Amino acid sequence: MALTFRIIVTVAVLGLALACTNDTDCTLSGECVDGQCHCRLPWTGDDCGVLKFGPSVEPAAYGYDPNVTSWGGNIIEYNSMYHLYVTQIVNCGLKSWQHNSEVAHATSATIDGPYIRQDTALPIQAHNPEMVLGRNSTNGTMFILFHIFSATGEAPAPCVNSSEPTPASNGATIHMSYSPEGPWQPFTLNIGCNNPAPMQHPNGTWYVVCNTRNFVLYRADAFSGPYVEVAEFPGRPPLTGVWEDPFLYLDTVGNWHVIAHSWDHTIKTNCNASNVSGHFFSADGMNWESTRTPPYGHEVTFTDGSTKIFSTVERPKMYLNATGFPTHMTFGVDPHAECGQYCSSCKTTEGFDDTYTLLRPLSIDS
């Protein structure tokens, strides 16, 4: 049985420099030196709790031009090409995500895009994909695609509200191929896992964080399992809202991090002032702590100098380069600043559900 660990919340006092006593006070994203946090890029801030971004390129990574509804995905590099596996909603807005989601495969010669659709990686119903390049001494590179639903090839449904019942194929599934174009072999997870966040450790062990009770970390010797529970994250910090959409990664010095969507479900106006992100961290993957410092917000700056406020910024996923350094992030975003509903609900509100997938470069300059 997994242990539940006590949370320690790191709080910066407004207007005062944060004094640290150890690296944990720096969210394990920097070092505590003489009482001050010295952050490792792309982290910044008094407690190294804020991600530093460069300006984004328009059009967005996927779904903006051409105009199709998409909702996040992740990028891998293989044979000098960048491959994006991304949720696309067939024929409808995001309000139909529970019925009309497929995983599209798009490619680009550069990480900043544009990404051009090549094929359908997984048919309806498949949503929230995360691709991992797996290492196997026997079979070489494996393309391992974690997602929710079962990709059974259901026919597109009429555009419906997200409050409609989910299809019978609900649950988390894995598909594996030895090529980025497939064919894809399905594997069923032995655990109930909403929005799986997978990672292969450098030692070959597989881990996945699931949005089950609190976030829960599972471990397996193979990507297909069986998975066993090893740690339950502490409860969410107060005043940070509802947490979902975890993304798990190891930094370059071996610390564990989970970036997540964290949102306040009571705010309908001035979405830019509401919380939209959260960060858990651990030195060993077993004992997790959190900060109330949001890693990022709703406002994005573009290369032409313009800025845009998105009502919600969800499905965070990082691109890690060959050395394990995070250089970019992808998000599912709603382009409307507000919609008269709760900010996080704009994405599934009629007339406001024209969502797309945004790519943001992380700053690698000090």
Coordinates of C-alpha atoms in Angstrom, one line a residue:
M1 CA 0.0 0.0 0.0
A2 CA 1.4 3.4 -1.0
L3 CA 2.2 5.9 1.7
T4 CA 0.6 9.4 1.7
F5 CA 3.3 12.0 2.2
R6 CA 2.9 15.3 4.0
I7 CA 2.9 18.5 1.9
I8 CA 5.2 21.4 2.5
V9 CA 4.1 24.6 0.8
T10 CA 6.7 27.1 -0.3
V11 CA 5.3 30.7 -0.1
A12 CA 6.9 33.9 -1.4
V13 CA 6.0 37.0 0.6
L14 CA 4.9 39.7 -1.7
G15 CA 7.5 42.5 -1.9
L16 CA 10.2 40.6 -0.1
A17 CA 13.0 38.4 -1.4
L18 CA 12.4 34.8 -0.4
A19 CA 15.1 33.4 1.9
C20 CA 15.9 29.8 1.3
T21 CA 17.5 27.3 3.7
N22 CA 17.9 24.4 1.2
D23 CA 17.2 23.5 -2.4
T24 CA 13.7 22.4 -1.7
D25 CA 12.9 26.0 -0.9
C26 CA 13.9 26.6 -4.6
T27 CA 11.4 24.0 -5.8
L28 CA 14.4 21.8 -6.7
S29 CA 14.7 23.9 -9.8
G30 CA 17.7 25.8 -8.5
E31 CA 20.3 25.8 -5.7
C32 CA 20.1 27.6 -2.4
V33 CA 23.3 29.7 -2.0
D34 CA 23.8 32.1 0.9
G35 CA 20.0 32.2 1.6
Q36 CA 19.0 33.0 -2.0
C37 CA 17.8 30.7 -4.8
H38 CA 20.0 30.5 -7.9
C39 CA 17.7 29.0 -10.6
R40 CA 18.5 26.6 -13.4
L41 CA 17.0 27.6 -16.7
P42 CA 14.2 27.7 -17.8
W43 CA 13.1 28.3 -14.2
T44 CA 13.2 31.8 -12.6
G45 CA 11.7 33.8 -9.7
D46 CA 12.5 34.2 -6.0
D47 CA 11.8 30.5 -5.4
C48 CA 12.6 29.2 -8.9
G49 CA 8.9 28.5 -9.3
V50 CA 8.2 30.4 -12.6
L51 CA 8.9 29.1 -16.1
K52 CA 10.7 31.6 -18.3
F53 CA 9.3 31.7 -21.9
G54 CA 10.4 33.2 -25.1
P55 CA 7.9 34.7 -27.6
S56 CA 5.7 32.2 -29.5
V57 CA 5.4 32.0 -33.2
E58 CA 2.0 32.3 -34.9
P59 CA 0.2 30.4 -36.3
A60 CA 0.0 28.0 -33.4
A61 CA 1.5 24.5 -33.5
Y62 CA -1.7 22.8 -34.7
G63 CA -5.4 23.7 -35.3
Y64 CA -5.0 27.4 -36.0
D65 CA -4.1 27.4 -39.7
P66 CA -5.7 25.3 -41.1
N67 CA -8.6 25.9 -38.7
V68 CA -9.4 22.6 -37.0
T69 CA -10.2 22.0 -33.3
S70 CA -7.3 20.5 -31.4
W71 CA -6.5 20.1 -27.7
G72 CA -2.9 19.5 -26.9
G73 CA -0.3 16.9 -27.6
N74 CA 3.4 16.4 -27.5
I75 CA 6.5 16.5 -29.7
I76 CA 9.3 14.1 -30.2
E77 CA 12.4 14.3 -32.5
Y78 CA 13.3 11.3 -34.6
N79 CA 15.6 11.1 -37.6
S80 CA 16.0 14.9 -37.8
M81 CA 12.2 15.4 -38.0
Y82 CA 9.8 16.6 -35.3
H83 CA 6.7 14.6 -34.8
L84 CA 3.6 16.0 -33.0
Y85 CA 0.9 13.6 -31.8
V86 CA -2.1 15.8 -31.0
T87 CA -5.8 15.5 -30.2
Q88 CA -8.0 16.6 -33.1
I89 CA -11.8 16.8 -32.8
V90 CA -13.5 15.5 -36.0
N91 CA -16.0 17.9 -37.5
C92 CA -16.9 19.7 -34.3
G93 CA -15.7 22.0 -31.5
L94 CA -14.1 20.8 -28.3
K95 CA -17.6 20.4 -26.7
S96 CA -17.6 17.1 -28.5
W97 CA -14.3 15.9 -27.2
Q98 CA -15.9 12.8 -25.4
H99 CA -17.2 11.5 -28.7
N100 CA -15.2 12.8 -31.7
S101 CA -11.5 12.8 -30.6
E102 CA -8.8 11.2 -32.6
V103 CA -5.0 11.5 -32.5
A104 CA -3.5 13.2 -35.5
H105 CA 0.2 12.8 -36.5
A106 CA 1.8 15.9 -37.8
T107 CA 5.5 16.7 -38.7
S108 CA 7.8 19.6 -39.1
A109 CA 11.5 20.0 -40.2
T110 CA 11.9 22.5 -37.3
I111 CA 10.6 22.3 -33.8
D112 CA 8.8 25.7 -34.1
G113 CA 6.7 24.4 -37.0
P114 CA 4.6 24.7 -38.9
Y115 CA 3.3 21.2 -38.3
I116 CA 1.6 19.5 -41.2
R117 CA -0.8 16.6 -40.7
Q118 CA 0.5 13.3 -42.1
D119 CA -2.0 10.7 -41.0
T120 CA -4.4 9.6 -38.3
A121 CA -2.3 7.9 -35.6
L122 CA -5.3 6.7 -33.6
P123 CA -8.9 6.8 -34.7
I124 CA -12.0 7.8 -32.7
Q125 CA -12.1 7.6 -29.7
A126 CA -8.6 8.6 -28.5
H127 CA -7.8 11.7 -26.5
N128 CA -4.9 13.4 -24.6
P129 CA -2.0 11.6 -26.2
E130 CA 1.5 11.5 -24.9
M131 CA 4.2 9.9 -27.0
V132 CA 7.4 8.4 -25.4
L133 CA 10.4 7.2 -27.4
G134 CA 11.1 3.9 -25.5
R135 CA 14.4 2.3 -25.3
N136 CA 14.7 -1.5 -25.7
S137 CA 18.0 -3.4 -26.1
T138 CA 16.3 -6.1 -28.0
N139 CA 14.0 -4.2 -30.4
G140 CA 15.6 -0.8 -30.5
T141 CA 13.4 2.3 -30.6
M142 CA 9.7 2.0 -29.7
F143 CA 7.1 4.6 -30.2
I144 CA 4.8 4.3 -27.2
L145 CA 1.6 6.3 -27.2
F146 CA -0.3 6.7 -23.9
H147 CA -3.8 8.2 -24.1
I148 CA -7.4 7.9 -22.7
F149 CA -10.1 5.9 -24.4
S150 CA -9.5 2.9 -26.6
A151 CA -9.2 4.0 -30.2
T152 CA -11.6 1.4 -31.5
G153 CA -12.5 3.3 -34.7
E154 CA -16.0 4.5 -33.8
A155 CA -17.9 6.5 -36.4
P156 CA -17.9 10.3 -35.8
A157 CA -21.0 11.4 -33.8
P158 CA -23.1 14.5 -34.3
C159 CA -21.7 17.5 -32.4
V160 CA -22.9 17.1 -28.8
N161 CA -22.2 18.8 -25.5
S162 CA -19.5 17.4 -23.3
S163 CA -22.1 16.8 -20.6
E164 CA -23.4 13.9 -22.7
P165 CA -22.4 10.4 -21.5
T166 CA -18.9 9.2 -22.5
P167 CA -18.6 6.3 -24.9
A168 CA -18.1 2.8 -23.6
S169 CA -14.5 2.9 -24.5
N170 CA -13.6 5.1 -21.6
G171 CA -10.3 4.3 -19.8
A172 CA -6.5 4.6 -20.5
T173 CA -4.8 2.6 -23.2
I174 CA -1.3 2.3 -24.7
H175 CA -0.5 1.8 -28.4
M176 CA 3.0 0.9 -29.5
S177 CA 4.8 0.9 -32.9
Y178 CA 8.4 0.5 -34.3
S179 CA 7.7 3.4 -36.7
P180 CA 6.3 6.9 -36.1
E181 CA 3.6 6.2 -38.7
G182 CA 2.5 2.9 -37.2
P183 CA 1.0 0.3 -37.4
W184 CA 0.0 0.5 -33.8
Q185 CA -0.5 -2.4 -31.4
P186 CA -2.8 -1.9 -28.4
F187 CA -2.0 -2.7 -24.8
T188 CA -4.4 -2.3 -21.9
L189 CA -3.2 -0.8 -18.6
N190 CA -3.8 -2.9 -15.5
I191 CA -4.7 0.3 -13.5
G192 CA -7.4 2.8 -13.8
C193 CA -5.5 5.9 -15.1
N194 CA -7.1 9.2 -16.0
N195 CA -4.8 11.4 -18.2
P196 CA -1.7 9.3 -17.9
A197 CA 1.7 11.1 -17.7
P198 CA 4.3 8.5 -18.6
M199 CA 8.1 8.5 -18.4
Q200 CA 10.9 6.0 -18.9
H201 CA 13.6 6.5 -16.3
P202 CA 17.2 6.4 -17.5
N203 CA 17.6 3.1 -15.6
G204 CA 14.8 1.6 -17.9
T205 CA 12.0 1.6 -15.4
W206 CA 8.7 3.0 -16.5
Y207 CA 6.6 5.4 -14.4
V208 CA 3.2 6.9 -15.0
V209 CA 1.3 9.6 -13.0
C210 CA -2.4 9.2 -13.0
N211 CA -5.1 11.8 -12.0
T212 CA -6.8 9.2 -9.8
R213 CA -7.5 10.4 -6.3
N214 CA -4.7 12.9 -5.8
F215 CA -2.0 12.4 -8.3
V216 CA -0.7 8.8 -8.0
L217 CA 2.7 7.5 -9.2
Y218 CA 2.9 4.0 -10.5
R219 CA 6.0 1.9 -11.6
A220 CA 6.6 -1.0 -14.0
D221 CA 9.5 -2.9 -15.5
A222 CA 7.9 -2.6 -19.0
F223 CA 5.8 0.1 -20.7
S224 CA 2.9 -2.3 -20.8
G225 CA 3.0 -3.1 -17.1
P226 CA 1.9 -4.5 -14.8
Y227 CA 2.1 -1.2 -12.9
V228 CA 2.2 -1.0 -9.1
E229 CA 1.5 2.1 -6.9
V230 CA 4.6 3.6 -5.3
A231 CA 3.5 7.1 -4.1
E232 CA 0.4 9.2 -3.7
F233 CA 1.0 12.9 -3.9
P234 CA -0.1 15.1 -1.1
G235 CA -3.4 17.1 -1.4
R236 CA -3.4 20.2 -3.5
P237 CA -2.2 23.4 -1.8
P238 CA -5.0 25.7 -0.6
L239 CA -6.2 28.5 -2.9
T240 CA -4.8 26.7 -6.0
G241 CA -8.1 25.2 -7.2
V242 CA -8.6 21.9 -9.0
W243 CA -5.5 20.0 -10.4
E244 CA -5.4 17.8 -13.5
D245 CA -3.4 17.1 -16.6
P246 CA -0.1 16.1 -15.1
F247 CA 3.2 16.0 -17.1
L248 CA 6.1 14.1 -15.5
Y249 CA 9.8 14.6 -16.2
L250 CA 13.3 14.3 -14.7
D251 CA 15.5 17.4 -14.8
T252 CA 19.2 17.4 -15.8
V253 CA 20.3 16.8 -12.2
G254 CA 17.9 14.0 -11.5
N255 CA 15.1 15.8 -9.7
W256 CA 11.5 14.8 -10.4
H257 CA 8.8 17.3 -11.5
V258 CA 5.1 17.3 -12.4
I259 CA 3.7 20.3 -14.2
A260 CA -0.1 20.4 -14.2
H261 CA -3.2 22.4 -15.0
S262 CA -4.5 24.0 -11.8
W263 CA -7.6 26.1 -12.0
D264 CA -10.2 28.0 -10.0
H265 CA -13.7 26.8 -10.9
T266 CA -15.4 29.8 -9.3
I267 CA -14.0 32.6 -11.6
K268 CA -15.9 33.8 -14.7
T269 CA -14.3 37.2 -15.5
N270 CA -10.8 38.5 -15.6
C271 CA -9.5 35.1 -16.4
N272 CA -6.0 36.4 -16.6
A273 CA -5.9 36.9 -12.8
S274 CA -7.0 33.3 -12.1
N275 CA -4.7 30.4 -11.5
V276 CA -4.0 28.1 -14.4
S277 CA -0.9 26.0 -13.5
G278 CA 0.8 24.1 -10.7
H279 CA 4.0 22.3 -9.9
F280 CA 4.9 19.3 -7.8
F281 CA 8.6 18.3 -7.2
S282 CA 10.6 15.5 -5.6
A283 CA 14.2 14.6 -5.0
D284 CA 13.4 10.8 -5.2
G285 CA 10.0 10.3 -6.8
M286 CA 8.6 9.1 -3.5
N287 CA 8.2 12.3 -1.4
W288 CA 6.5 15.1 -3.2
E289 CA 6.0 18.7 -2.3
S290 CA 4.4 21.7 -4.0
T291 CA 4.6 25.4 -4.4
R292 CA 1.8 27.9 -4.6
T293 CA 3.8 29.8 -7.2
P294 CA 2.1 29.2 -10.6
P295 CA 4.7 28.2 -13.2
Y296 CA 2.8 30.2 -15.9
G297 CA -0.3 32.2 -16.5
H298 CA -2.9 33.0 -19.2
E299 CA -1.0 35.7 -21.2
V300 CA 1.3 34.8 -24.1
T301 CA 3.7 37.1 -26.0
F302 CA 4.3 36.5 -29.7
T303 CA 7.3 37.2 -32.0
D304 CA 5.5 40.2 -33.5
G305 CA 5.4 41.8 -30.1
S306 CA 1.6 41.2 -29.6
T307 CA 0.2 39.6 -26.5
K308 CA -2.9 37.4 -26.1
I309 CA -4.9 36.3 -23.0
F310 CA -6.4 32.8 -23.2
S311 CA -9.3 31.9 -21.0
T312 CA -7.7 28.6 -20.2
V313 CA -4.3 27.0 -20.8
E314 CA -4.4 23.3 -20.3
R315 CA -2.7 19.9 -21.2
P316 CA 0.9 21.1 -20.5
K317 CA 3.6 18.9 -22.0
M318 CA 7.3 19.6 -22.4
Y319 CA 9.7 18.8 -25.2
L320 CA 13.0 17.6 -23.8
N321 CA 16.0 17.7 -26.1
A322 CA 18.7 15.0 -26.4
T323 CA 20.4 16.1 -23.2
G324 CA 17.1 16.1 -21.2
F325 CA 16.8 19.9 -21.2
P326 CA 13.3 21.3 -21.6
T327 CA 13.2 23.7 -24.6
H328 CA 9.5 24.0 -25.5
M329 CA 6.0 23.3 -24.2
T330 CA 2.7 22.6 -25.8
F331 CA -0.7 23.5 -24.5
G332 CA -4.4 23.2 -25.4
V333 CA -5.7 26.8 -25.3
D334 CA -9.0 28.6 -25.7
P335 CA -8.4 31.8 -27.7
H336 CA -11.2 33.8 -26.0
A337 CA -10.3 36.0 -23.0
E338 CA -13.6 35.0 -21.3
C339 CA -17.0 33.6 -22.2
G340 CA -19.5 34.4 -19.5
Q341 CA -18.9 30.9 -18.0
Y342 CA -16.2 29.7 -15.7
C343 CA -12.9 30.4 -17.3
S344 CA -11.9 26.7 -17.7
S345 CA -15.4 26.0 -19.1
C346 CA -15.0 28.3 -22.1
K347 CA -13.3 25.5 -24.0
T348 CA -16.6 23.5 -24.1
T349 CA -19.0 26.4 -24.4
E350 CA -21.0 26.7 -27.6
G351 CA -19.4 29.4 -29.8
F352 CA -16.2 29.5 -27.7
D353 CA -14.9 25.9 -28.2
D354 CA -12.7 26.7 -31.2
T355 CA -9.6 25.6 -29.3
Y356 CA -6.1 24.9 -30.7
T357 CA -2.7 23.6 -29.7
L358 CA -0.1 26.3 -28.8
L359 CA 3.7 25.8 -28.8
R360 CA 5.7 28.0 -26.5
P361 CA 9.5 28.1 -26.5
L362 CA 11.2 28.1 -23.1
S363 CA 13.9 30.7 -22.6
I364 CA 17.4 29.1 -22.5
D365 CA 19.2 32.4 -22.1
S366 CA 20.1 33.8 -18.7

